[in-house]
Coordinates of N, CA and C in Angstrom, one line a residue:
X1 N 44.5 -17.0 49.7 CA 45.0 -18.4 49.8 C 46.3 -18.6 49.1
X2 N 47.0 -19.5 49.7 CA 48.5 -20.0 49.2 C 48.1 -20.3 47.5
X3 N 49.0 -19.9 45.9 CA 48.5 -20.4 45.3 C 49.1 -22.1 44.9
X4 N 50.0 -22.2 46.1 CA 50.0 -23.9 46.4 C 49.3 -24.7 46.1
X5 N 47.8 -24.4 46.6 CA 46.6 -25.0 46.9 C 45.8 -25.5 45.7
X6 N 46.4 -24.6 44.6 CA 45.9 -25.4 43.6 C 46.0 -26.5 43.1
X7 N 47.8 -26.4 43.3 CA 48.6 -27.8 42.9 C 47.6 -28.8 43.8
X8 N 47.5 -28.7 44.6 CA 47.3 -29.6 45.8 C 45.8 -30.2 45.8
X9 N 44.8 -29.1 44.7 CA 43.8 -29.4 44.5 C 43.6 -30.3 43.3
X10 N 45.0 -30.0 42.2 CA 44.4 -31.0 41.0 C 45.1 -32.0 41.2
X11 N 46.3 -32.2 42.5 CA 46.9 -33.7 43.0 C 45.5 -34.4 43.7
X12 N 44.4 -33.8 44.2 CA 43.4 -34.5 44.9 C 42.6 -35.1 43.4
X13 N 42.4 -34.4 42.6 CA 41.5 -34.9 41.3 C 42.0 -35.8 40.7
X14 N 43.8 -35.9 40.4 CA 44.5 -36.9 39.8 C 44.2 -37.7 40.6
X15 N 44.2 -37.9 41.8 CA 44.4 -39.0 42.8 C 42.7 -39.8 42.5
X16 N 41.7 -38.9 42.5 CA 40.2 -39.4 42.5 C 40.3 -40.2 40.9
X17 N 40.9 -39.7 40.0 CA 40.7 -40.2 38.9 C 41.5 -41.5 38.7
X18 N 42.6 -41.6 39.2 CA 43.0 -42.9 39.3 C 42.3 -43.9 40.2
X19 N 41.9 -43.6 40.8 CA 41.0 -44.3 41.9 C 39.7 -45.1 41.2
X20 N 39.0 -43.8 40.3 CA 38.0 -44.4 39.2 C 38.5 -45.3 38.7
X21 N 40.0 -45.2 37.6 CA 40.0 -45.6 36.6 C 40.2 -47.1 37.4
X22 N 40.9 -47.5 38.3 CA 41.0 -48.9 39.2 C 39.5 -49.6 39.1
X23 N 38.6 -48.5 39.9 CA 37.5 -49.0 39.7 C 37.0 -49.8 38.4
X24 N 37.4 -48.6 37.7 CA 36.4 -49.2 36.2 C 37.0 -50.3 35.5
X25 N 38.1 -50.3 35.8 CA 39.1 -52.0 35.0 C 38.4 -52.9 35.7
X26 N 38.0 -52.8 37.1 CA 37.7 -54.4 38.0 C 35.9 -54.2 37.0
X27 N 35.3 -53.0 37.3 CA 33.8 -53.3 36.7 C 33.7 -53.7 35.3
X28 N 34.6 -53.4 34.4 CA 34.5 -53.6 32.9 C 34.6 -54.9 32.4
X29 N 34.8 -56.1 33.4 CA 34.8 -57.0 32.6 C 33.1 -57.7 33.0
X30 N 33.1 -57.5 34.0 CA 31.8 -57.6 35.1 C 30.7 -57.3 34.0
X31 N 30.4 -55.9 33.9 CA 29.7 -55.0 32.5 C 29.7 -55.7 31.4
X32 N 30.5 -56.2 31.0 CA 30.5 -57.2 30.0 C 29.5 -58.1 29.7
X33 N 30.0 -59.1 30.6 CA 29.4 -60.3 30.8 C 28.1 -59.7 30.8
X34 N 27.2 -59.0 31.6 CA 26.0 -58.6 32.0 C 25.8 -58.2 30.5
X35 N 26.1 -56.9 29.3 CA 25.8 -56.6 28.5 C 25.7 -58.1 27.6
X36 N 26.3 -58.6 27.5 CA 26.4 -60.0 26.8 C 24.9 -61.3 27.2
X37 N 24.9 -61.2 28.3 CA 23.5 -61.4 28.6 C 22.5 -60.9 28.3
X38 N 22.3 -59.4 28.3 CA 21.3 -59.0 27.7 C 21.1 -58.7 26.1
X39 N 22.4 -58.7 25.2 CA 22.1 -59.1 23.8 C 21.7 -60.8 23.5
X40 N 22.0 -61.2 24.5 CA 21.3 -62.6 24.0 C 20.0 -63.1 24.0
X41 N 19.2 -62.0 24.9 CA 17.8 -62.0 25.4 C 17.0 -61.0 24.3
X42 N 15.5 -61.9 23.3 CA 14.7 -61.3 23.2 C 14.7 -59.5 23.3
X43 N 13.9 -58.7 22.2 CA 14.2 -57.8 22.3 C 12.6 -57.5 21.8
X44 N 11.7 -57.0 22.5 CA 10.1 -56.8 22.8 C 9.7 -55.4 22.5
X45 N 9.1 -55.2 21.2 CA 8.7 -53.9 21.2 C 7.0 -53.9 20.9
X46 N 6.2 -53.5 21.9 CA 5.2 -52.9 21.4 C 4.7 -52.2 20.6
X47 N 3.5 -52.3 19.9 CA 2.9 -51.3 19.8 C 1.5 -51.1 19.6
X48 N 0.7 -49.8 19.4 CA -1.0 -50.1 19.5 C -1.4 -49.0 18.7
X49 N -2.9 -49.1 17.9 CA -3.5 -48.1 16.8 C -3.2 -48.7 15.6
X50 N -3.4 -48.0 14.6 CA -3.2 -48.2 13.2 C -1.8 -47.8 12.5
X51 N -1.6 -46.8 13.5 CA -0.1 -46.1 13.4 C 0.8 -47.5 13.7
X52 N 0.7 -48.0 14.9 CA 1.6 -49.3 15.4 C 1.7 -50.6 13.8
X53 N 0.5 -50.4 13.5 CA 0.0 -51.8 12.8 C 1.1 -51.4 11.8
X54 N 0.9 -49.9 11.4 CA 1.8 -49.4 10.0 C 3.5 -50.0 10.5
X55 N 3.6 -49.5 11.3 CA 5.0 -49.7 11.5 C 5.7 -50.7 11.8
X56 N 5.0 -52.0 12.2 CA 5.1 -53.4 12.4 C 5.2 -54.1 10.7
X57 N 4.2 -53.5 10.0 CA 4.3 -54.2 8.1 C 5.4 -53.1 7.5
X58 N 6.0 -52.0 7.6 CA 6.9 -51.9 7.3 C 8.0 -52.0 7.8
X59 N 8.6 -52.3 8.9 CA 9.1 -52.9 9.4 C 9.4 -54.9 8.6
X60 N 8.6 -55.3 8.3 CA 8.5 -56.9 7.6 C 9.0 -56.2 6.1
X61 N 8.4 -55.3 5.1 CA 9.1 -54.7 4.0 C 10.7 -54.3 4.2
X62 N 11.0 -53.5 5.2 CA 12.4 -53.1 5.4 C 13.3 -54.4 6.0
X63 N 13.3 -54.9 6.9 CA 13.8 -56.3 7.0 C 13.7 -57.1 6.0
X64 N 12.8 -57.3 5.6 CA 13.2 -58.7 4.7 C 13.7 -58.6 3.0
X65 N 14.0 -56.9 2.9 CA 14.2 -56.5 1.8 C 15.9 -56.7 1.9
X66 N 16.5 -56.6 2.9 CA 17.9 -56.5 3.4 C 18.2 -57.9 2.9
X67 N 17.2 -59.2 3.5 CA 17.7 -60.7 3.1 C 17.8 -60.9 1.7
X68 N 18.7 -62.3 1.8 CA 19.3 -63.0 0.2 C 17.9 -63.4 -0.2
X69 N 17.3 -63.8 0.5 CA 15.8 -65.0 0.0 C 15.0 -63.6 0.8
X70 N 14.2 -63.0 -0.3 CA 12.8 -62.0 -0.3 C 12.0 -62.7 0.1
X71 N 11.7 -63.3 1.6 CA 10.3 -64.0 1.6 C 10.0 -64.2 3.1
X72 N 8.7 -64.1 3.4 CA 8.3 -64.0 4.7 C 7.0 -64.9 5.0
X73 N 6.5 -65.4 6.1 CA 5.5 -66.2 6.4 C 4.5 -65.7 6.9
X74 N 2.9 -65.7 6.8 CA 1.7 -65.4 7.9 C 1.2 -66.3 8.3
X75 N 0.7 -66.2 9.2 CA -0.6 -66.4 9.3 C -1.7 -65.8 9.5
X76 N -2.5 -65.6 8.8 CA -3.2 -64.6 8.4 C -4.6 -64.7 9.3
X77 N -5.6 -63.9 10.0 CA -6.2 -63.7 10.4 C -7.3 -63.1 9.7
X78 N -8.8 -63.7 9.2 CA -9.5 -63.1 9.0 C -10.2 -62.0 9.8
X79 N -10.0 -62.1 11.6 CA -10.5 -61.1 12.4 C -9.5 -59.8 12.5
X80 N -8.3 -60.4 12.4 CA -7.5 -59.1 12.2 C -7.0 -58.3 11.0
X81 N -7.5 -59.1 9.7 CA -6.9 -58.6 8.5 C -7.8 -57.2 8.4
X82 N -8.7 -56.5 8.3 CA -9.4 -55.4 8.4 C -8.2 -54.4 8.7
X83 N -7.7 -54.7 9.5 CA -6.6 -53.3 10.4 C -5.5 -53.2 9.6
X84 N -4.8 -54.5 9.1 CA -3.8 -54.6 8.1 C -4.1 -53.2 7.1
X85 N -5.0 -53.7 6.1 CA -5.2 -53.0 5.2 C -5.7 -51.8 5.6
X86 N -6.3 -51.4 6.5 CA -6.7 -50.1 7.1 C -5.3 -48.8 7.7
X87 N -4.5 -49.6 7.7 CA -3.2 -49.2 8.6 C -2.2 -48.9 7.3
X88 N -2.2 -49.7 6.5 CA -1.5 -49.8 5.6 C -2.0 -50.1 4.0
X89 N -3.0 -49.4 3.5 CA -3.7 -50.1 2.1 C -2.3 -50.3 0.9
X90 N -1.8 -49.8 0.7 CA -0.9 -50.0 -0.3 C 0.3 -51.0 0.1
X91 N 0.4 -51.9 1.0 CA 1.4 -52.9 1.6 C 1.6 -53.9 0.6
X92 N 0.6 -54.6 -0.4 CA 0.4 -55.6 -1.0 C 1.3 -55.1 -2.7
X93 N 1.1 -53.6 -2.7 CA 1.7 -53.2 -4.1 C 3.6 -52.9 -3.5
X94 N 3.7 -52.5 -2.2 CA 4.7 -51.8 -1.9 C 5.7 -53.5 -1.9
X95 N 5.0 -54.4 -1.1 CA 5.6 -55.9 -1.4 C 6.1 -56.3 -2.5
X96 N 5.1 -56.0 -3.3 CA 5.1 -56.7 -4.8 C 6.5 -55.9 -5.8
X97 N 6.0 -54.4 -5.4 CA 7.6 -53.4 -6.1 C 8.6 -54.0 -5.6
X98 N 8.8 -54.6 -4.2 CA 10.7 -55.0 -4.0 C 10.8 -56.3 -3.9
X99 N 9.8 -57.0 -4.8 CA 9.8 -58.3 -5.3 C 10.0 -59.5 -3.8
X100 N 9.3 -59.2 -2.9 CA 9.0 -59.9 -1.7 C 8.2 -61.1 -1.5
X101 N 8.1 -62.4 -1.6 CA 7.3 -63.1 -1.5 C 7.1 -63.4 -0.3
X102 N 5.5 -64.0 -0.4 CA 4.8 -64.5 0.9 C 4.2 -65.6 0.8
X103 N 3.9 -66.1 1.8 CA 3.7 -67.4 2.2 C 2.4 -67.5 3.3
X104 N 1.1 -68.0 2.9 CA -0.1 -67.3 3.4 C -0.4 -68.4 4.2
X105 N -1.1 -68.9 5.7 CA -1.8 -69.6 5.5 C -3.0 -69.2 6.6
X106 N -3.9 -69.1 5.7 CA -5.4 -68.0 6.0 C -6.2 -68.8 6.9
X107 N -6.9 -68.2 8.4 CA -7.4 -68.7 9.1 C -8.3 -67.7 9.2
X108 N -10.3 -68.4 8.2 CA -10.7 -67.6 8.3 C -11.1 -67.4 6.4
X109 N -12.5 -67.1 6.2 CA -12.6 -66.7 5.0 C -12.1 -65.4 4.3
X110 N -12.0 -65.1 3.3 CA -11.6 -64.6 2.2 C -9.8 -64.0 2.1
X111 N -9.1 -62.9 1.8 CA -8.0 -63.0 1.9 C -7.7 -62.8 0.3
X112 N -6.6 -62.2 -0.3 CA -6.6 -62.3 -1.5 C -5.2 -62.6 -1.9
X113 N -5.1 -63.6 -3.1 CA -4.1 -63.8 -3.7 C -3.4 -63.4 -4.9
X114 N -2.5 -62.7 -4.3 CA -1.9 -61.3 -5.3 C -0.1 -62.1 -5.5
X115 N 0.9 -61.4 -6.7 CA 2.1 -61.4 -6.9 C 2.7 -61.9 -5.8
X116 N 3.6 -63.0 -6.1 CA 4.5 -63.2 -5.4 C 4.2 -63.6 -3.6
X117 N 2.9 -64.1 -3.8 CA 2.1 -65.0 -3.1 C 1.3 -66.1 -3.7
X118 N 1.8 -66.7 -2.0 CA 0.8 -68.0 -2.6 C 0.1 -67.9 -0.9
X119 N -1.0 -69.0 -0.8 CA -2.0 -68.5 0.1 C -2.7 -69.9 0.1
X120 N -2.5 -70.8 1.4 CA -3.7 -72.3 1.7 C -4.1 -71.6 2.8
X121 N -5.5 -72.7 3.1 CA -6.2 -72.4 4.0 C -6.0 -73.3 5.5
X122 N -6.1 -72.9 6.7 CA -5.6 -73.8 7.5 C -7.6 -74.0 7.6
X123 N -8.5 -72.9 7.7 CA -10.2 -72.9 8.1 C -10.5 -72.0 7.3
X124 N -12.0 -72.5 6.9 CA -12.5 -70.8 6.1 C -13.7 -71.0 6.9
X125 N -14.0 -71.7 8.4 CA -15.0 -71.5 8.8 C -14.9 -70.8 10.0
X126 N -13.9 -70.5 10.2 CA -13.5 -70.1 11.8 C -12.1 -69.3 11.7
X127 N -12.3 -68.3 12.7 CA -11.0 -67.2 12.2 C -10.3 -67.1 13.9
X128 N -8.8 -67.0 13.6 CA -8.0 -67.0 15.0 C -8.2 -65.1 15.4
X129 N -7.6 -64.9 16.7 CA -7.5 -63.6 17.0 C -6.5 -62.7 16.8
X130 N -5.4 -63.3 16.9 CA -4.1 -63.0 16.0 C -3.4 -63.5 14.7
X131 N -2.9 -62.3 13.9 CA -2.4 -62.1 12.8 C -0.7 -62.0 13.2
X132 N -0.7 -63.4 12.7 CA 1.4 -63.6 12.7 C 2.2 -63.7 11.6
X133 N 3.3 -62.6 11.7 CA 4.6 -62.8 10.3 C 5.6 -63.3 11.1
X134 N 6.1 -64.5 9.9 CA 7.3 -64.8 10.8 C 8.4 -64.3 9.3
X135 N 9.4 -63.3 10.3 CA 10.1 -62.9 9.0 C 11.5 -62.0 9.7
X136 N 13.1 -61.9 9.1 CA 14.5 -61.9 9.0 C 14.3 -61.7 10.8
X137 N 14.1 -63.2 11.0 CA 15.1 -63.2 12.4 C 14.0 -62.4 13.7
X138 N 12.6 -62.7 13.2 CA 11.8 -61.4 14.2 C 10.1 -61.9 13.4
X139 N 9.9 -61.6 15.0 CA 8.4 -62.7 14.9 C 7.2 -61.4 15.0
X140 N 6.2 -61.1 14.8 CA 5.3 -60.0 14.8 C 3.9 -60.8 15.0
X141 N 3.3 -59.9 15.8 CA 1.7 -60.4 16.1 C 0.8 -59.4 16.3
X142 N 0.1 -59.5 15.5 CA -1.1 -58.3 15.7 C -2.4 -59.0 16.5
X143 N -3.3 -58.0 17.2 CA -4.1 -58.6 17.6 C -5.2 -57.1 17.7
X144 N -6.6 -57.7 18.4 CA -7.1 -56.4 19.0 C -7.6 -56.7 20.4
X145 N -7.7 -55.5 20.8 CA -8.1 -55.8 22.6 C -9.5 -54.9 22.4
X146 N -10.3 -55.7 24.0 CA -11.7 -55.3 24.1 C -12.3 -54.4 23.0
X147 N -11.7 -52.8 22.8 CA -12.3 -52.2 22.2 C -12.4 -51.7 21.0
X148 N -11.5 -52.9 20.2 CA -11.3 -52.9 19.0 C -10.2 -52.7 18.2
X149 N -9.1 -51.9 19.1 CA -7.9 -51.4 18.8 C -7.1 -52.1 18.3
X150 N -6.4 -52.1 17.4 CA -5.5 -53.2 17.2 C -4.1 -53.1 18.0
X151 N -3.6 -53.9 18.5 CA -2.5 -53.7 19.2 C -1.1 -54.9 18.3
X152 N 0.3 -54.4 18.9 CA 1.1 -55.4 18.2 C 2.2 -55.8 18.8
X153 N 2.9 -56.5 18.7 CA 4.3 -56.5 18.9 C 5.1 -57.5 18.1
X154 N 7.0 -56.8 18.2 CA 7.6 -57.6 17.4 C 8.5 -58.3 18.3
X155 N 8.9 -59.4 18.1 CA 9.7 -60.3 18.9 C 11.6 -60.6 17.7
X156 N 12.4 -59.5 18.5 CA 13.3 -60.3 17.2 C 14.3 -61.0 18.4
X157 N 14.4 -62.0 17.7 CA 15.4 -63.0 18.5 C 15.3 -64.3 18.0
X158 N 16.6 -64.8 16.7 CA 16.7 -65.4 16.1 C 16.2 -67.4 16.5
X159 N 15.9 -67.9 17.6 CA 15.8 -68.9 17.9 C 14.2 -68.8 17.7
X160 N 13.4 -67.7 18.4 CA 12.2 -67.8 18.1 C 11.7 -68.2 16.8
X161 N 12.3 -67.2 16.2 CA 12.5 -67.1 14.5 C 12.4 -68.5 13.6
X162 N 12.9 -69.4 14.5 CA 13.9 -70.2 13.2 C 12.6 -71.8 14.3
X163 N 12.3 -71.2 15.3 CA 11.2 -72.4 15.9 C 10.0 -72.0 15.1
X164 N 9.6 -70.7 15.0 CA 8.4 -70.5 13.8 C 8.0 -70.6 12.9
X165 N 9.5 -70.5 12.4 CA 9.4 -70.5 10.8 C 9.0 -72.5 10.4
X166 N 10.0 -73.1 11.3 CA 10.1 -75.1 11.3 C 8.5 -74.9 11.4
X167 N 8.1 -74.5 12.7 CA 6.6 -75.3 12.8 C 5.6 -74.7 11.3
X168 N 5.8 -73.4 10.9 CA 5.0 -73.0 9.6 C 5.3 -73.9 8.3
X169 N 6.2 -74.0 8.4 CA 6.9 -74.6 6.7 C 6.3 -76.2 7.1
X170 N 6.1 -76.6 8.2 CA 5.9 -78.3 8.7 C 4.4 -77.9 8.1
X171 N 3.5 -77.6 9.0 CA 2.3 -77.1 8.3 C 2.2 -76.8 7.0
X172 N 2.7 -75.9 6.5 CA 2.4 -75.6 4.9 C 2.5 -77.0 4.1
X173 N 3.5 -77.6 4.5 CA 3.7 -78.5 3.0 C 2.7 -79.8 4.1
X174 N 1.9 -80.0 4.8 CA 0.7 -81.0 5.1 C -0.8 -80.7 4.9
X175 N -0.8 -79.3 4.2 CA -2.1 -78.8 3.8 C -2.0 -78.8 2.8

């Protein structure tokens, strides 16, 4: 072969590559907009087991240790608190070492009032099915399905946040 052909082969690749790069100026603003839409949308993570449960309450330790104000909200579940502490037994001392307050309101009898909690009751005769933290910007809910499992997820996305936190704090100071 002519070694001409080579020239003539990286004029066809220059030529392909300019051809992209046109493309990608017209798509990059397009991309944008779309990525911009989807940082504004909720961001949904599952999880399930006792492993999930762990990683959902430290998760609330690691976030809210980052914030100016150490302090997070429940609602506390006497049907689901069992898995809390099963998932996690040392969460209540691990809280207490980075000086984290909470803000309880127990649905459902017993519950304990330890450091840097305080703890009303919404019922101590009747217990809800989910266990909710509302805490930095990200909403969490444990629950269990048919077979006992506990399952979870975190919701961060600051509007939810700040509608949970209003309706908790409205409640707390009417009980």
């Amino acid at each position: 072969e002519d070694p001409k052909k080579l020239f003539d082969a990286w004029q066809n690749k220059l030529e392909s590559f300019t051809a992209l790069k046109n493309d990608l100026k017209e798509l990059v603003p397009q991309l944008r907009s779309i990525a911009k839409i989807v940082a504004d949308r909720p961001v949904v993570t599952y999880y399930d087991g006792l492993s999930g449960v762990r990683i959902i309450l430290q998760d609330v330790l690691d976030q809210v240790a980052l914030q100016a104000d150490k302090e997070y909200y429940a609602y506390s579940s006497a049907a689901v608190r069992k898995y809390l502490y099963a998932a996690y037994p040392d969460f209540t001392e691990q809280r207490i070492a980075q000086k984290i307050k909470v803000k309880v309101l127990a649905i459902g009898a017993g519950g304990e009032v330890a450091q840097l909690s305080e703890r009303k009751w919404l019922s101590k005769d009747e217990s809800s099915p989910t266990y909710t933290l509302i805490y930095a910007g990200r909403l969490a809910m444990i629950s269990t399905v048919e077979a006992g499992m506990p399952v979870g997820l975190i919701i961060q996305n600051q509007g939810i946040y700040e509608t949970q936190k209003l309706l908790f704090e409205s409640l707390w100071t009417r009980i």
